[in-house]
PDB file of C-alpha atoms in Angstrom:
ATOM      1  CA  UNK A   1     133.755   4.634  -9.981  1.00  0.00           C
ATOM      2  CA  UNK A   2     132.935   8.176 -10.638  1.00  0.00           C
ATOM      3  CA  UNK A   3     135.781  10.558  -9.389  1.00  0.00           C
ATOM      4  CA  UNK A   4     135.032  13.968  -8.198  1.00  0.00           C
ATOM      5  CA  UNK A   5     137.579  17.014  -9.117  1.00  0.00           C
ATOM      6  CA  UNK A   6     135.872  19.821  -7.647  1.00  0.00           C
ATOM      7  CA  UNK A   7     136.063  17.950  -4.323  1.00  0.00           C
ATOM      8  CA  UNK A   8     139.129  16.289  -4.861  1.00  0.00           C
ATOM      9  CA  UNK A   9     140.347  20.384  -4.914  1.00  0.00           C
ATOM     10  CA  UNK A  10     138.578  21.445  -2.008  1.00  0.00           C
ATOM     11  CA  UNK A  11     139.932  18.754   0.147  1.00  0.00           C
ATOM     12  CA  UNK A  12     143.655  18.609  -1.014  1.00  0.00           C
ATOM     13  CA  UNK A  13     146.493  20.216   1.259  1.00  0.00           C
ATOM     14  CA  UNK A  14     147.962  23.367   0.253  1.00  0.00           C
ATOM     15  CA  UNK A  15     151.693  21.569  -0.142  1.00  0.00           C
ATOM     16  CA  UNK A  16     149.268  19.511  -3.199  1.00  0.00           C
ATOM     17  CA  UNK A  17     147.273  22.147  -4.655  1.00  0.00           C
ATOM     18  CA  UNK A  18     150.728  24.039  -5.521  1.00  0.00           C
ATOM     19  CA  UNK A  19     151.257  20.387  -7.216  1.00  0.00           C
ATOM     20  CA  UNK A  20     148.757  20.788  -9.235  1.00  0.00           C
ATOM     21  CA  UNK A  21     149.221  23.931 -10.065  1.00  0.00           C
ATOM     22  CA  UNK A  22     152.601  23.177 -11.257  1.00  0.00           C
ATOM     23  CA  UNK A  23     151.409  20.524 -13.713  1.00  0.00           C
ATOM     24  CA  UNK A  24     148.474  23.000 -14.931  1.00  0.00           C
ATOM     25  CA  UNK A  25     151.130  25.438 -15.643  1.00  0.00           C
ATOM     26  CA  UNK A  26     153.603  22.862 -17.774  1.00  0.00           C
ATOM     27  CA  UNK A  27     150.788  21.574 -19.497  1.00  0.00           C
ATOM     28  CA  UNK A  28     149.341  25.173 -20.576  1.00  0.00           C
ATOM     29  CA  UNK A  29     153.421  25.989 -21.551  1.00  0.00           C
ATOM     30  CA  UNK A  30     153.544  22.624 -23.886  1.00  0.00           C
ATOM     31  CA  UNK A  31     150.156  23.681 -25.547  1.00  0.00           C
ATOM     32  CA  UNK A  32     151.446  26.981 -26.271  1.00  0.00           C
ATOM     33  CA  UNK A  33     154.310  25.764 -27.875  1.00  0.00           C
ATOM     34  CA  UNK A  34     152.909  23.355 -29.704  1.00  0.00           C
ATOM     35  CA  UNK A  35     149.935  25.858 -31.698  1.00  0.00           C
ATOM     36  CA  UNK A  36     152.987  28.588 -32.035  1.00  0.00           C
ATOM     37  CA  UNK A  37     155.239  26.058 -33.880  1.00  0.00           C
ATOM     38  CA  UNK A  38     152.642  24.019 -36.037  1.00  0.00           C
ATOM     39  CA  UNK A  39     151.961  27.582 -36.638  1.00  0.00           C
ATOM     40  CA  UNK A  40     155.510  28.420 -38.129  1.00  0.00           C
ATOM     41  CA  UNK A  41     156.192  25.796 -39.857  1.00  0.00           C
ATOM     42  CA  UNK A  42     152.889  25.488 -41.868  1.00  0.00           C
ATOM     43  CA  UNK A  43     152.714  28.966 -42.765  1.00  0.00           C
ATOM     44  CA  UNK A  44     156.354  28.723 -43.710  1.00  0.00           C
ATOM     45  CA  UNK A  45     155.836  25.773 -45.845  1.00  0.00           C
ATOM     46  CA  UNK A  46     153.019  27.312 -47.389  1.00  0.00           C
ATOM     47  CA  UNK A  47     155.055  30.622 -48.275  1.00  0.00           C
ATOM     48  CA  UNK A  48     157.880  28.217 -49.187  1.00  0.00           C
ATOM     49  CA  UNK A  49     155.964  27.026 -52.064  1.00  0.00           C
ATOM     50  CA  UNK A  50     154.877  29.885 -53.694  1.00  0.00           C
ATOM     51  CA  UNK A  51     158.292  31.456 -53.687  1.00  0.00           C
ATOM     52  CA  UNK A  52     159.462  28.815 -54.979  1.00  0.00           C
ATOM     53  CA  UNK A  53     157.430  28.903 -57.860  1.00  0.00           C
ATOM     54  CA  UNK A  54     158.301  32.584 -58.231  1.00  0.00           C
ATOM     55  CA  UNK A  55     162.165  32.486 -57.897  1.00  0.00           C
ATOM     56  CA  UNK A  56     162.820  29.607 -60.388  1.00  0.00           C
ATOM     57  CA  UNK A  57     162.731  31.209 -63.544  1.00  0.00           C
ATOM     58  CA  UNK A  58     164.972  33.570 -61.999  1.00  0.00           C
ATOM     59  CA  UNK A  59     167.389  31.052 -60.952  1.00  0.00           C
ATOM     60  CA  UNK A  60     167.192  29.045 -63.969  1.00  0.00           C
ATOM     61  CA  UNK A  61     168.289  31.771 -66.249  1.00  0.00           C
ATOM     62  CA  UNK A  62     170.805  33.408 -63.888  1.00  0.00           C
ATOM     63  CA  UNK A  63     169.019  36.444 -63.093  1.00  0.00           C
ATOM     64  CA  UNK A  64     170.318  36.283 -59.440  1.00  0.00           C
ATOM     65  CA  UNK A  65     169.777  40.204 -58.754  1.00  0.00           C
ATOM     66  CA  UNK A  66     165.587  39.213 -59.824  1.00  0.00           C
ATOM     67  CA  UNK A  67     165.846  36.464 -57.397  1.00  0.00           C
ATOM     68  CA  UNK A  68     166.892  38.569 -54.050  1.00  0.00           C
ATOM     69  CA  UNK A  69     164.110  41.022 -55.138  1.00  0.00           C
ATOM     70  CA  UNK A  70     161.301  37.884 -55.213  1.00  0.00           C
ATOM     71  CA  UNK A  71     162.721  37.420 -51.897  1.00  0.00           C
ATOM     72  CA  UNK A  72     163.109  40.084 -50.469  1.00  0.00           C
ATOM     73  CA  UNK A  73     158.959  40.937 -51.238  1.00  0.00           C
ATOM     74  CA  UNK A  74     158.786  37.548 -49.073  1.00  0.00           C
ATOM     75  CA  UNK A  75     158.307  38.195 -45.311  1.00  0.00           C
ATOM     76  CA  UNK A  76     158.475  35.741 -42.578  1.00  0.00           C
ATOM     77  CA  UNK A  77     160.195  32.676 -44.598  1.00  0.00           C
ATOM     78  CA  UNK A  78     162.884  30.740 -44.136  1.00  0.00           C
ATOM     79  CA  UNK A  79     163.147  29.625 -47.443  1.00  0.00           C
ATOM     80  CA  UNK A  80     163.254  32.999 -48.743  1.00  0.00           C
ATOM     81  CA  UNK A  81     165.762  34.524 -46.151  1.00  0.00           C
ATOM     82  CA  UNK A  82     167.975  31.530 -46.590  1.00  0.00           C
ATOM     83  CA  UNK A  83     168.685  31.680 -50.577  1.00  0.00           C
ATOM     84  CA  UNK A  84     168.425  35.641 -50.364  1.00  0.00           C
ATOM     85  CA  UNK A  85     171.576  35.652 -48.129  1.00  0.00           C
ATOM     86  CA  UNK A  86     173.339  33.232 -50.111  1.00  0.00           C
ATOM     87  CA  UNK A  87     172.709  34.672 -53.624  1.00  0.00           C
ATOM     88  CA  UNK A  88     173.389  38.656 -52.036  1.00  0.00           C
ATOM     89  CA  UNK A  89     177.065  36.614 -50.087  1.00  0.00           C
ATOM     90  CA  UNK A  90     177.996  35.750 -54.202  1.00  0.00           C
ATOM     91  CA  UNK A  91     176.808  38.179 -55.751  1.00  0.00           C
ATOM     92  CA  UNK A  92     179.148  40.819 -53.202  1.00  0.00           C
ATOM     93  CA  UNK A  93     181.935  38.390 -52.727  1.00  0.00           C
ATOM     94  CA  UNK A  94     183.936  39.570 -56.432  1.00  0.00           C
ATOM     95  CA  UNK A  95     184.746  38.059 -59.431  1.00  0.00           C
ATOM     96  CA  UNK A  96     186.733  34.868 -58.473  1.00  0.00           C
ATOM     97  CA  UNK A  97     183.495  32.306 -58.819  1.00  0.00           C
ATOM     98  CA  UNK A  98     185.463  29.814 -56.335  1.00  0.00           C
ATOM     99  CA  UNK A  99     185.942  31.826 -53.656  1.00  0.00           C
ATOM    100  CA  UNK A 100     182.618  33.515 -53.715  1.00  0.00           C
ATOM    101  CA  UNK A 101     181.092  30.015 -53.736  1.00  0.00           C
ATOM    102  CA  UNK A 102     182.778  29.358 -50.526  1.00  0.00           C
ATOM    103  CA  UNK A 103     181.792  32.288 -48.978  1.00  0.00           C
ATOM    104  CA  UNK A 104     178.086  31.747 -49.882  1.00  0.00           C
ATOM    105  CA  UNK A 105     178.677  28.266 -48.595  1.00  0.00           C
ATOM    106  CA  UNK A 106     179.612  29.423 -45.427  1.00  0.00           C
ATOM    107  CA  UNK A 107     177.197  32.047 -44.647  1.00  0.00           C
ATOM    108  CA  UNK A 108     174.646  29.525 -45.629  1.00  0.00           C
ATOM    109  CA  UNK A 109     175.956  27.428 -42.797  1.00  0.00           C
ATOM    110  CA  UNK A 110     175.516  30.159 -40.172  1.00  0.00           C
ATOM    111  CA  UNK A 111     172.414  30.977 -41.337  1.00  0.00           C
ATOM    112  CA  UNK A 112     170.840  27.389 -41.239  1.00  0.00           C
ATOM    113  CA  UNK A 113     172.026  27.355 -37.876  1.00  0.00           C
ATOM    114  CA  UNK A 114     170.056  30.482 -36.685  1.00  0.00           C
ATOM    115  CA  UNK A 115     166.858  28.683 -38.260  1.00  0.00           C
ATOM    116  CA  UNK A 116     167.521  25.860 -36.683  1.00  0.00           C
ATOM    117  CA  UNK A 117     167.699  27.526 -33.037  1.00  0.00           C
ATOM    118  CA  UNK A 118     164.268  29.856 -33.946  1.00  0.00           C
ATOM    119  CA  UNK A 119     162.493  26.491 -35.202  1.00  0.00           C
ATOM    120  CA  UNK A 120     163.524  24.345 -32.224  1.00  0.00           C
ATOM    121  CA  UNK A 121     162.603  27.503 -29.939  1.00  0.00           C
ATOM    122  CA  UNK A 122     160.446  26.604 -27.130  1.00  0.00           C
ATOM    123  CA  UNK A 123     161.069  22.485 -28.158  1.00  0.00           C
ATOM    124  CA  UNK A 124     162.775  22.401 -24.346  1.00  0.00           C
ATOM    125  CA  UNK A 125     159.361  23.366 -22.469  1.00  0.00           C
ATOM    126  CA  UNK A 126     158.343  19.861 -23.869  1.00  0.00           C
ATOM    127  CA  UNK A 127     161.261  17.611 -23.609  1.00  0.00           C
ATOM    128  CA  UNK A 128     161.081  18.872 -19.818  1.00  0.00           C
ATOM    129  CA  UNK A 129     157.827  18.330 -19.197  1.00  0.00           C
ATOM    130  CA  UNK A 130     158.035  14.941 -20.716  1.00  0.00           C
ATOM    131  CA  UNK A 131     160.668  14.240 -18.188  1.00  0.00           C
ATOM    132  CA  UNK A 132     159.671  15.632 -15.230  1.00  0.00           C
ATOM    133  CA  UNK A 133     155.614  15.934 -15.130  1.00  0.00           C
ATOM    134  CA  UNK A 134     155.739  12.093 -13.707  1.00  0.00           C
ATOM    135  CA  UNK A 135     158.183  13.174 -10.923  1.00  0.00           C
ATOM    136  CA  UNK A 136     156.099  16.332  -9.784  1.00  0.00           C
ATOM    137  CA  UNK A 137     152.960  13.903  -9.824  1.00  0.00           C
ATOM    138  CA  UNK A 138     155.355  11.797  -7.505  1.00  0.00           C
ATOM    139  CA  UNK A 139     155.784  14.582  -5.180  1.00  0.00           C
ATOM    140  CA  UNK A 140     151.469  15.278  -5.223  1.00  0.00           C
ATOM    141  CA  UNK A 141     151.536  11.831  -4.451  1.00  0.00           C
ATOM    142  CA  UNK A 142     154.178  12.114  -1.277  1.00  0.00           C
ATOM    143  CA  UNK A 143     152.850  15.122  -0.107  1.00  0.00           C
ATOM    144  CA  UNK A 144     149.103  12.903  -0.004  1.00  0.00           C
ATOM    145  CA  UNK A 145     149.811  10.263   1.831  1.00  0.00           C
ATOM    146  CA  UNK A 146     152.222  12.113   4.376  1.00  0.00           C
ATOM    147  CA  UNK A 147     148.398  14.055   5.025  1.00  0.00           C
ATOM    148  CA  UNK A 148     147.346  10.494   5.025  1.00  0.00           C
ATOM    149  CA  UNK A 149     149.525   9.595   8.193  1.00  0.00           C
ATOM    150  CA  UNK A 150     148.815  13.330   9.860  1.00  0.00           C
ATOM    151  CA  UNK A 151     145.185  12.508   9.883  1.00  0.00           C
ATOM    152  CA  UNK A 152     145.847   8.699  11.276  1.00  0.00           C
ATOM    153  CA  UNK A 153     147.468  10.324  13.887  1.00  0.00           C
ATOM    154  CA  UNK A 154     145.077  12.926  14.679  1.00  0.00           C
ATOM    155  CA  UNK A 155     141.963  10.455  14.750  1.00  0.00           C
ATOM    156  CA  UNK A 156     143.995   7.408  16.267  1.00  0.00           C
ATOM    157  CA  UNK A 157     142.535   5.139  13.883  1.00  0.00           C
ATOM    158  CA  UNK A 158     143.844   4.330  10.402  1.00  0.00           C
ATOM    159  CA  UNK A 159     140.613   2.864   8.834  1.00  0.00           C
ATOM    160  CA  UNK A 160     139.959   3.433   4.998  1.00  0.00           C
ATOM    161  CA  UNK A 161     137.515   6.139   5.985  1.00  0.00           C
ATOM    162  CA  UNK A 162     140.273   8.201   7.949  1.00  0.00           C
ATOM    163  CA  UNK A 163     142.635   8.236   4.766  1.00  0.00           C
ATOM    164  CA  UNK A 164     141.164   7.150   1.713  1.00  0.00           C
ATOM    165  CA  UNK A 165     140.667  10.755   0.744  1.00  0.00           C
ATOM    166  CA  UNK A 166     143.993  11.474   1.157  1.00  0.00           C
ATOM    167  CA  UNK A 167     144.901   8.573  -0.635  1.00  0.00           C
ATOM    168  CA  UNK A 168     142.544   9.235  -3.823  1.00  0.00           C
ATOM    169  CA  UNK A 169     143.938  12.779  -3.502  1.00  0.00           C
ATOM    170  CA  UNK A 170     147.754  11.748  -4.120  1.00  0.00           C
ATOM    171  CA  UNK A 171     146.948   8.644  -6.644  1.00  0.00           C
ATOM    172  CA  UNK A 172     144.960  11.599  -8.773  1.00  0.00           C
ATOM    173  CA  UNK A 173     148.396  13.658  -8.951  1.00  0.00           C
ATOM    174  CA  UNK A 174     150.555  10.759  -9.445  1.00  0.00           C
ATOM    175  CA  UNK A 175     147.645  10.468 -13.157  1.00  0.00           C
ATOM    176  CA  UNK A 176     147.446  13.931 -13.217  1.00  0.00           C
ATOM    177  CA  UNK A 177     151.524  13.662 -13.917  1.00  0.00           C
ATOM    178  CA  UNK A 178     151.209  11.095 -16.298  1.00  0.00           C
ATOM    179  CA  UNK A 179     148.347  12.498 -18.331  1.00  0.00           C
ATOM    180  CA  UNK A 180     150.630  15.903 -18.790  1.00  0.00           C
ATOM    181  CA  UNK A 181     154.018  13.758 -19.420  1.00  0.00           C
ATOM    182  CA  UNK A 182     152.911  11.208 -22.236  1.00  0.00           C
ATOM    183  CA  UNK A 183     151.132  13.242 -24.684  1.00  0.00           C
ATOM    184  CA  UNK A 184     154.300  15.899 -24.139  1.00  0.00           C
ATOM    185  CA  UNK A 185     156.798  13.213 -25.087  1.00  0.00           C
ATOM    186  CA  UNK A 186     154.772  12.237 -28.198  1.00  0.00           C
ATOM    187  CA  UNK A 187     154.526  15.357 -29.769  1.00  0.00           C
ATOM    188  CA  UNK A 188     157.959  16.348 -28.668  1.00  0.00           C
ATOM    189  CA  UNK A 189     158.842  13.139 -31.090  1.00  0.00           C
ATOM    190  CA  UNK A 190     156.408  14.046 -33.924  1.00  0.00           C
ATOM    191  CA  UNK A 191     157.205  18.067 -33.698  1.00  0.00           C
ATOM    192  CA  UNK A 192     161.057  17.283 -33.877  1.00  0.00           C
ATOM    193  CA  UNK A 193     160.474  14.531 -36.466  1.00  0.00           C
ATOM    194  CA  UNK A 194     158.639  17.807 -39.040  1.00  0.00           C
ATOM    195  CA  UNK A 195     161.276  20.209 -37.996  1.00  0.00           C
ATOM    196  CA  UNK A 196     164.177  17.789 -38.713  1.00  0.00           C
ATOM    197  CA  UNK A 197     162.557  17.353 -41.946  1.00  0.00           C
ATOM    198  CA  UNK A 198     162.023  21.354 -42.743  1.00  0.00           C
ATOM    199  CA  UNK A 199     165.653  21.937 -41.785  1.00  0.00           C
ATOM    200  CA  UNK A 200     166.864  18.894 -43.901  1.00  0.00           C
ATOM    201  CA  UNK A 201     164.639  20.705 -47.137  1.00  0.00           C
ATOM    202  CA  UNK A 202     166.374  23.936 -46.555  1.00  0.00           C
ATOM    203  CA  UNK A 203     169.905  22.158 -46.806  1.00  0.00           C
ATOM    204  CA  UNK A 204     168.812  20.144 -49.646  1.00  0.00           C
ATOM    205  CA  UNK A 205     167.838  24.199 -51.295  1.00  0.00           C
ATOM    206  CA  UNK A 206     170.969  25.531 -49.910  1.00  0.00           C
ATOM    207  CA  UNK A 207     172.830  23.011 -51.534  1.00  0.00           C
ATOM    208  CA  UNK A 208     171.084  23.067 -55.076  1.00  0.00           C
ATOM    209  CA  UNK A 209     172.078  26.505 -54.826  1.00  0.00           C
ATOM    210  CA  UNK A 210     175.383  26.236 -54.204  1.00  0.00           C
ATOM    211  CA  UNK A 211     175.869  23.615 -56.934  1.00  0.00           C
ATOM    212  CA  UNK A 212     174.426  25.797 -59.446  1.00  0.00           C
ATOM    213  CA  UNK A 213     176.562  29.185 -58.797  1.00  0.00           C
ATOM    214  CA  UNK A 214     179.454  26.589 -58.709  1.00  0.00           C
ATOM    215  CA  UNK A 215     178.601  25.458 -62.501  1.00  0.00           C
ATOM    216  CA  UNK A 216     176.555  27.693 -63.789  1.00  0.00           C
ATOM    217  CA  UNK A 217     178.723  29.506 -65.707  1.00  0.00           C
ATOM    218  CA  UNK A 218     177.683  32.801 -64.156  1.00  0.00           C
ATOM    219  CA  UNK A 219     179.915  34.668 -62.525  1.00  0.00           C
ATOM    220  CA  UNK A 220     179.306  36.901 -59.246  1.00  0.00           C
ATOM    221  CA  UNK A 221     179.250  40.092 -61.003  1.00  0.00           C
ATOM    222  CA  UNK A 222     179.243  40.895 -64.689  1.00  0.00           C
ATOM    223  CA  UNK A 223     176.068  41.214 -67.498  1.00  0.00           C
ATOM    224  CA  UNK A 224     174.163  38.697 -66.409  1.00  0.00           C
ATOM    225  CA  UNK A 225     171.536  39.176 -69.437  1.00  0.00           C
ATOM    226  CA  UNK A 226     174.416  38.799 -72.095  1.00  0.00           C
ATOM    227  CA  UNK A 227     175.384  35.076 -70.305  1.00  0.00           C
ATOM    228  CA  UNK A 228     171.846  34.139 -70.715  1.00  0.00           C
ATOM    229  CA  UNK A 229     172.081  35.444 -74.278  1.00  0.00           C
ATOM    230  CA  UNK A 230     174.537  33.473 -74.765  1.00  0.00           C
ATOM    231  CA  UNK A 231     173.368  30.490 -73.527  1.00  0.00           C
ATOM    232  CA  UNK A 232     175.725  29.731 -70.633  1.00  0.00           C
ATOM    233  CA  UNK A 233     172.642  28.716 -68.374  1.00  0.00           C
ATOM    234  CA  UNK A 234     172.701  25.259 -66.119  1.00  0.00           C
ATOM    235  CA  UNK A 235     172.057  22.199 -67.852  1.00  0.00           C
ATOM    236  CA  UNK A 236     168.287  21.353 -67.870  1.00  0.00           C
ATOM    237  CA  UNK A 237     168.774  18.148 -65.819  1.00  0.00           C
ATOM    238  CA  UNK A 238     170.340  20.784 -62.983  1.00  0.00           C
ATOM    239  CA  UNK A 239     167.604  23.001 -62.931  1.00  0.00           C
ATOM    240  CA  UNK A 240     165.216  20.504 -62.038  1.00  0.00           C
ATOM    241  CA  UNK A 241     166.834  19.321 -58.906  1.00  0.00           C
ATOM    242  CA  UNK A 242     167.050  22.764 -58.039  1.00  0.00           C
ATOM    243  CA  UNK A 243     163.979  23.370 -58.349  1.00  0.00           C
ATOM    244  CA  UNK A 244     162.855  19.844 -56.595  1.00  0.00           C
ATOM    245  CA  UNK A 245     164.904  20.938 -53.674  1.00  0.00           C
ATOM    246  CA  UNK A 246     163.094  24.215 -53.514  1.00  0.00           C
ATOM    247  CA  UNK A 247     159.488  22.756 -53.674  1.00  0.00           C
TER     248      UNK A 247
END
């Protein structure tokens, strides 16, 4: 059965073009968000990386004032705007290690919050697609056969070649919903599933990091260079889950 859209179009009722012009419009809004946040978060994984590899030395030896300057020459990552604000919060907060530990630990919770709201930007446009696409192809479908009954009506007969345009008409917006809902639900799933597991990697970092000012030995302020002289630097073991949790 071959199926005909052009004339499908040019015999549908206005009330069911506007339908389908709906559904158009949510499925060109879930595309778009889809390519802009695949988008994000591979390019900030990728950029995640390679600071990483950059910053650790830093970290490792306690050169904290080296490691805002890697990140700060690193634009448009989360990763690098996330440990940047904690290491600046400790390094500001004074000389009481505690305290400034708690700070960072707090502005590291604010902050994963605003990444989580700019990664999970747009993620709505799906989830309401996904639930309502099927309903608006519902209404295409109403709006069909209620032209299906005008036209029985006009003609005074109700045979299948009065209405069975009609009636193709509002069963193709009923699939046309369904075709724009499904694959809208399943990458709402799989895009949520990534993001939950970028924002769970950024924790992970964020809490490497607070771990090691905690124990380090370094302090917020002081000579930084004579610590590392004198070998007050984390354990090894320490510096490579910190470095894990960065990768």
């Amino acid at each position: 059965m071959e199926i005909n859209l052009v004339e499908l179009w040019q015999h549908m009722g206005t009330a069911v073009r506007i339908v389908v012009i709906v559904l158009s419009l949510q499925a060109l809004a879930c595309v778009t968000v889809v390519i802009d946040r695949l988008i994000v978060l591979f390019s900030s994984a990728a950029k995640a990386r390679g600071f990483a590899a950059k910053v650790q030395p830093a970290l490792e030896n306690g050169r904290y004032d080296q490691a805002i300057a890697i990140a700060g020459e690193v634009k448009g990552n989360h990763l690098a705007a996330y440990l940047s604000l904690g290491l600046k919060t400790f390094v500001r907060a004074g000389d009481d290690k505690q305290r400034a530990a708690e700070l960072t630990r707090r502005a590291l919770e604010r902050k994963g919050d605003a990444i989580s709201r700019e990664l999970n930007r747009g993620m709505n446009v799906l989830a309401s697609t996904g639930s309502t696409a099927p309903f608006v192809g519902l209404l295409g479908t109403v709006l069909g056969i209620l032209s299906a009954f005008k036209l029985i009506a006009a003609s005074g007969s109700g045979g299948i070649g009065t209405i069975g345009g009609a009636i193709s008409e509002a069963l193709v917006v009923t699939g046309y919903g369904l075709i724009v809902a499904i694959p809208s639900v399943l990458v709402f799933n799989w895009l949520s599933g990534r993001i939950a597991n970028y924002e769970s990697g950024l924790l992970n970092a964020g809490s490497e990091l607070i771990d090691r000012l905690e124990t380090d030995g370094h302090g917020p302020s002081g000579d930084q260079d004579e610590q590392h002289s004198t070998g007050s630097s984390a354990p090894a073991s320490h510096k490579a889950q910190s470095a894990s949790a960065l990768g």
